[in-house]
Each structure stands twice: as structure tokens, then as C-alpha cells.
CSV table of C-alpha atoms and ligand atoms in Angstrom, one decimal:
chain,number,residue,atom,x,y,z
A,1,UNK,CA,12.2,28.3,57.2
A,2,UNK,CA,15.4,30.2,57.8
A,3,UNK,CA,17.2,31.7,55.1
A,4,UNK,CA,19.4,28.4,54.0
A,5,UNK,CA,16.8,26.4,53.9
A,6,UNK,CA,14.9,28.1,51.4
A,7,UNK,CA,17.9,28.1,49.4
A,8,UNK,CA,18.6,24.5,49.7
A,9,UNK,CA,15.0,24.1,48.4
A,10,UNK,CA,15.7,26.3,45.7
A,11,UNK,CA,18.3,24.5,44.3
A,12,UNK,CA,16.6,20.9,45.0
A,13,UNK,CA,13.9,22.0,43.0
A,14,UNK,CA,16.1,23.3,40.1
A,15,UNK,CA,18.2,19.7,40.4
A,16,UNK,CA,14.6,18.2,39.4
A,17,UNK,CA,13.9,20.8,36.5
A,18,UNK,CA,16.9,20.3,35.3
A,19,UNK,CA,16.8,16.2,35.8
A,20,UNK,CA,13.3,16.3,34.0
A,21,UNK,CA,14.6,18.2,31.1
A,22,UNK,CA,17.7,16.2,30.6
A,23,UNK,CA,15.3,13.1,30.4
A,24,UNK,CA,13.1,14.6,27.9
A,25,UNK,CA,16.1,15.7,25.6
A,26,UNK,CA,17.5,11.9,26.1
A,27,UNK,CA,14.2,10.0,25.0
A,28,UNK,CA,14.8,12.4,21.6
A,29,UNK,CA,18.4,12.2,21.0
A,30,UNK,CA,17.5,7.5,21.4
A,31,UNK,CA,15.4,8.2,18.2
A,32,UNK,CA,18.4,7.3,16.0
A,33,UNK,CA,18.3,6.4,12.2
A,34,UNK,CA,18.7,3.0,13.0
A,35,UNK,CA,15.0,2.5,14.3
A,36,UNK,CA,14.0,4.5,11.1
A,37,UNK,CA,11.5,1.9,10.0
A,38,UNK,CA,11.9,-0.7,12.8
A,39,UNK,CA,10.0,-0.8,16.3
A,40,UNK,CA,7.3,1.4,17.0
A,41,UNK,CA,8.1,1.4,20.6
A,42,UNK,CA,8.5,4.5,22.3
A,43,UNK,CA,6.5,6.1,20.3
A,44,UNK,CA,2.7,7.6,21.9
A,45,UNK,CA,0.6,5.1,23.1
A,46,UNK,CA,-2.1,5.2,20.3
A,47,UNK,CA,-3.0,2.6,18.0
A,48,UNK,CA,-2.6,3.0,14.7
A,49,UNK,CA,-6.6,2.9,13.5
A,50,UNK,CA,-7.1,5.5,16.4
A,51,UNK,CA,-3.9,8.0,14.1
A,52,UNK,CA,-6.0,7.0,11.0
A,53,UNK,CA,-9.0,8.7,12.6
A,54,UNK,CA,-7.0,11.3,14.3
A,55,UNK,CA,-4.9,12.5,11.2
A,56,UNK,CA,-7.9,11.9,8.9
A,57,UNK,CA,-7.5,9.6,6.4
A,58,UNK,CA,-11.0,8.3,6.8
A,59,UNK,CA,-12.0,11.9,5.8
A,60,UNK,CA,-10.9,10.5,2.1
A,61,UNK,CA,-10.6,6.8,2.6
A,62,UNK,CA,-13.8,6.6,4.3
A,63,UNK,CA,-14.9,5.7,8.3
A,64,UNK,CA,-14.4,1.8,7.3
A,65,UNK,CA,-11.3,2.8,4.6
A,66,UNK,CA,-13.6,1.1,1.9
A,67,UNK,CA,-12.9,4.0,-0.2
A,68,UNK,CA,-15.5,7.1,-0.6
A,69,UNK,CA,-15.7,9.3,-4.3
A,70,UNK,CA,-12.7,10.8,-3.3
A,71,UNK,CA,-10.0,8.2,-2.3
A,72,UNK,CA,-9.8,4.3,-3.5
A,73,UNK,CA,-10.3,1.7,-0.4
A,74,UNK,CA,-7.2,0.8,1.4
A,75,UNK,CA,-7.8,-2.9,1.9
A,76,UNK,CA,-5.7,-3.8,-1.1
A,77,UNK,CA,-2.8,-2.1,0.7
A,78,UNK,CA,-1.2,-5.4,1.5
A,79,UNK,CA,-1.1,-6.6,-1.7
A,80,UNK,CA,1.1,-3.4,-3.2
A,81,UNK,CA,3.5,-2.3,-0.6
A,82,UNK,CA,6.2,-3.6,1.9
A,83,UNK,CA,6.0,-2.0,5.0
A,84,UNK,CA,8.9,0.9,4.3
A,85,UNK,CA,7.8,1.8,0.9
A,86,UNK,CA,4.0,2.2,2.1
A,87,UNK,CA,5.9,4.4,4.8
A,88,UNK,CA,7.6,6.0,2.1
A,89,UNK,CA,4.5,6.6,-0.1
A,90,UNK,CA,2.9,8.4,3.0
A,91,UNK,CA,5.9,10.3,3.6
A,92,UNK,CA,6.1,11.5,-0.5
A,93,UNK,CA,2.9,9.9,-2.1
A,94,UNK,CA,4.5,11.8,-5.5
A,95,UNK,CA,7.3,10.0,-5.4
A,96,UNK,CA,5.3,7.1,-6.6
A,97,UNK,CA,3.5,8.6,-9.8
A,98,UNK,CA,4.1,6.8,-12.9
A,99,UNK,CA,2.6,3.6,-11.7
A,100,UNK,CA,-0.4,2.2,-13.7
A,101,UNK,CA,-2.6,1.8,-10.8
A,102,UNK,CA,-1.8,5.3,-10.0
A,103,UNK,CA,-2.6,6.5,-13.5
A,104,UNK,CA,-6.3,5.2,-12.9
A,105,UNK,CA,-6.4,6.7,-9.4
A,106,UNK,CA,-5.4,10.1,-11.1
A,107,UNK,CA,-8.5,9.7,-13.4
A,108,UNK,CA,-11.4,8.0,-11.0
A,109,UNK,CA,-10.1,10.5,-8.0
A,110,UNK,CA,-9.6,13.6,-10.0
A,111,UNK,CA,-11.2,15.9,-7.6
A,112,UNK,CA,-9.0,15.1,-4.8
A,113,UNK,CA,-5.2,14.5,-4.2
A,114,UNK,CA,-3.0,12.2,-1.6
A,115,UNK,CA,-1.5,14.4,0.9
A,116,UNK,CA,2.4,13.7,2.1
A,117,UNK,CA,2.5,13.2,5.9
A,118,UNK,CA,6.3,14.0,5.8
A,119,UNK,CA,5.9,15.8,8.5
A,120,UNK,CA,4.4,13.5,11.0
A,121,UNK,CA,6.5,11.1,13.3
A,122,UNK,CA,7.8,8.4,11.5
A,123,UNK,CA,6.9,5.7,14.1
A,124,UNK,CA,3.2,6.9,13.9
A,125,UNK,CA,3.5,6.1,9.9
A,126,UNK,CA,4.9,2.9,11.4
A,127,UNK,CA,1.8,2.6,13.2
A,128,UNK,CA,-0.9,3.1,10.4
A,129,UNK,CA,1.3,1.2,7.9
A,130,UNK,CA,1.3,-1.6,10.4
A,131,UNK,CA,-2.6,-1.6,10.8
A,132,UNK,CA,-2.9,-1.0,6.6
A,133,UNK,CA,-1.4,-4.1,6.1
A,134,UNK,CA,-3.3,-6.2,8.7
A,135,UNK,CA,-6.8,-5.2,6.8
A,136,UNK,CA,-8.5,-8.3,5.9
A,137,UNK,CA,-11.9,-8.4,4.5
B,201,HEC,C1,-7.5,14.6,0.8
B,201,HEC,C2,-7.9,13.2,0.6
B,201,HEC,C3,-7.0,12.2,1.2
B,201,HEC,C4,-6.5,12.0,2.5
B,201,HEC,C5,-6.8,12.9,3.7
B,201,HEC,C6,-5.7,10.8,2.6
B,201,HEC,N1,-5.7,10.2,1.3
B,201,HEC,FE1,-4.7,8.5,0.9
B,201,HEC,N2,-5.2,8.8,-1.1
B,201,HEC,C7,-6.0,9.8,-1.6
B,201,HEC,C8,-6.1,9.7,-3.0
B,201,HEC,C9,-6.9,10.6,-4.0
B,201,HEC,C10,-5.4,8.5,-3.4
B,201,HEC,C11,-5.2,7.9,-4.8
B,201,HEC,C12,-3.8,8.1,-5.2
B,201,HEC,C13,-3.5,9.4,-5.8
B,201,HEC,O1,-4.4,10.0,-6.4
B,201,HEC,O2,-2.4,10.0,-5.6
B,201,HEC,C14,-4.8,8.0,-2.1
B,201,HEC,C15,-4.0,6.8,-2.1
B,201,HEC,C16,-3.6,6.3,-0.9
B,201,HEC,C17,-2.9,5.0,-0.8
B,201,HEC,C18,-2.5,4.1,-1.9
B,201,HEC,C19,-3.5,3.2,-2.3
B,201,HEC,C20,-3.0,2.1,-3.2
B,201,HEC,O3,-3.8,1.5,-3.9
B,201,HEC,O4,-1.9,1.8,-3.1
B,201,HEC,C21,-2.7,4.8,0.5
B,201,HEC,C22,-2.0,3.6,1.1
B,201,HEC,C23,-3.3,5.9,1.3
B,201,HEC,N3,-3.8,6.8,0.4
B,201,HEC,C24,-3.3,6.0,2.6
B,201,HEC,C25,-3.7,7.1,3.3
B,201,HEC,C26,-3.5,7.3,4.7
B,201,HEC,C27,-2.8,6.3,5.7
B,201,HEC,C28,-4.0,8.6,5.0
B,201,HEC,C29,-3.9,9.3,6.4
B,201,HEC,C30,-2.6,9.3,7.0
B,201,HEC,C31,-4.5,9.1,3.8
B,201,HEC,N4,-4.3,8.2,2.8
B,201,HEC,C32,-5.1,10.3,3.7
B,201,HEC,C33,-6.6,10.8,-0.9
B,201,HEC,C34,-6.4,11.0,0.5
């Protein structure tokens, strides 16, 4: 390779570097408010039973979410919450103290408490509220 060539494949290779990044950065910026609770495309290809598992609710909830001494089962979801507020409740379970049925969890569960996934991608709350609500017995 002569001296311009290896240049010219210096600066081909930096075009694609720089190409690759500008993709990733552009998939980010398209996650706009507007999706907030909507479509759960683009987000990982992972189910939302398999981010249950991963994330660990079953350590609480149980393997079959049936409940365990230390979290109530989670078949009953669909019968409490919408889609965005069981979102919401994952994102700031505190935020929903006060209620009755929450009182009683307080009491029966004493030993163990809800944790906020505020930090986790929205779209994968999306996800496991999506496969909450579909629980049928
Ligand atoms: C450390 C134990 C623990 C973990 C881990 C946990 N939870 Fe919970 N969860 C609880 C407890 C305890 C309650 C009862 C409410 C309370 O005490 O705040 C609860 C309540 C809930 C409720 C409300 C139930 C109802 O009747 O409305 C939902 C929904 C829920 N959890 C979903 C999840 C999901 C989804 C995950 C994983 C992303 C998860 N939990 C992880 C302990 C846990």
C-alpha cells in the first residue's frame, strides 16, 4: 500500500466510526416524550416475563408471581391498574401509599418493601406492565 492509500483507508474507516456513532446517538434522541407510555418498539428484544425474571420480581412475587411470604400475587394486577399508573407505581411504588389495599400489604408484608424501578427503561416497565395485565388464572 503506498502512502495515500493507507490514508484513504484511514479516513474510510473513521467515516464508518463516525456513521455508527451518529446512528446510535439518533436511535436515543427518537425516544421522545411522546412514546412515554405508548409502543414498546424499539426497545430490547426481550419479553416482558423474561425482564420479570431478569430484574427479579419473582425473587418477591414468586417464580409463578402467585405471591411468596414476602410480596402479594400479581394476578390481581389487572383488576387495580391501567397500564400508565401500574407503570407509574413501578416507577414510585410510594407514590401510591394511602390506599386500603396497600394498608393491608404494609401489615401481611411487613418484612419486605416494593422497590421503585425508576431507573430502569421505561419501555421495559412497558413491557412487564403489559405481561401483568395479561395474567389470567
Ligand atoms: C423486595 C421484594 C420485592 C421485589 C423485588 C418486587 N416487589 Fe413488587 N411488591 C413487593 C411488596 C412487599 C408489595 C406490596 C406493596 C407494598 O408493601 O408496598 C409489592 C407490590 C407490587 C405490586 C402491587 C400489587 C397490587 O395488588 O396492586 C405490583 C404490581 C408489583 N409489586 C410488581 C412488581 C414488579 C413488576 C417487580 C419487578 C420489576 C416487583 N414487584 C419487585 C415486594 C417486591
Amino acid at each position: 500500500m503506498t502512502n495515500a492509500q493507507k490514508w484513504v483507508a484511514v479516513f474510510l474507516g473513521l467515516f464508518v466510526v463516525l456513521f455508527i456513532i451518529g446512528k446510535a446517538t439518533k436511535e436515543e434522541e427518537s425516544f421522545g416524550d411522546s412514546d412515554y407510555y405508548g409502543s414498546t418498539e424499539g426497545a430490547a428484544e426481550v419479553s416482558g416475563l423474561e425482564l420479570i425474571e431478569s430484574v427479579g420480581c419473582i425473587r418477591c412475587h414468586g417464580i409463578d408471581l402467585q405471591g411468596t411470604a414476602l410480596a402479594p400475587g400479581l394476578y390481581e394486577a389487572k383488576n387495580h391498574w391501567s397500564r400508565k399508573d401500574l407503570i407509574n407505581y413501578l416507577r414510585n411504588p410510594s407514590a401510591y401509599d394511602g390506599d386500603e389495599r396497600f394498608d393491608k400489604y404494609r401489615d401481611k408484608y411487613s418484612g419486605s418493601i416494593m422497590p421503585s424501578y425508576g431507573n430502569r427503561d421505561v419501555k421495559e416497565l412497558g413491557k412487564i406492565a403489559d405481561y401483568l395485565l395479561s395474567l389470567d388464572k
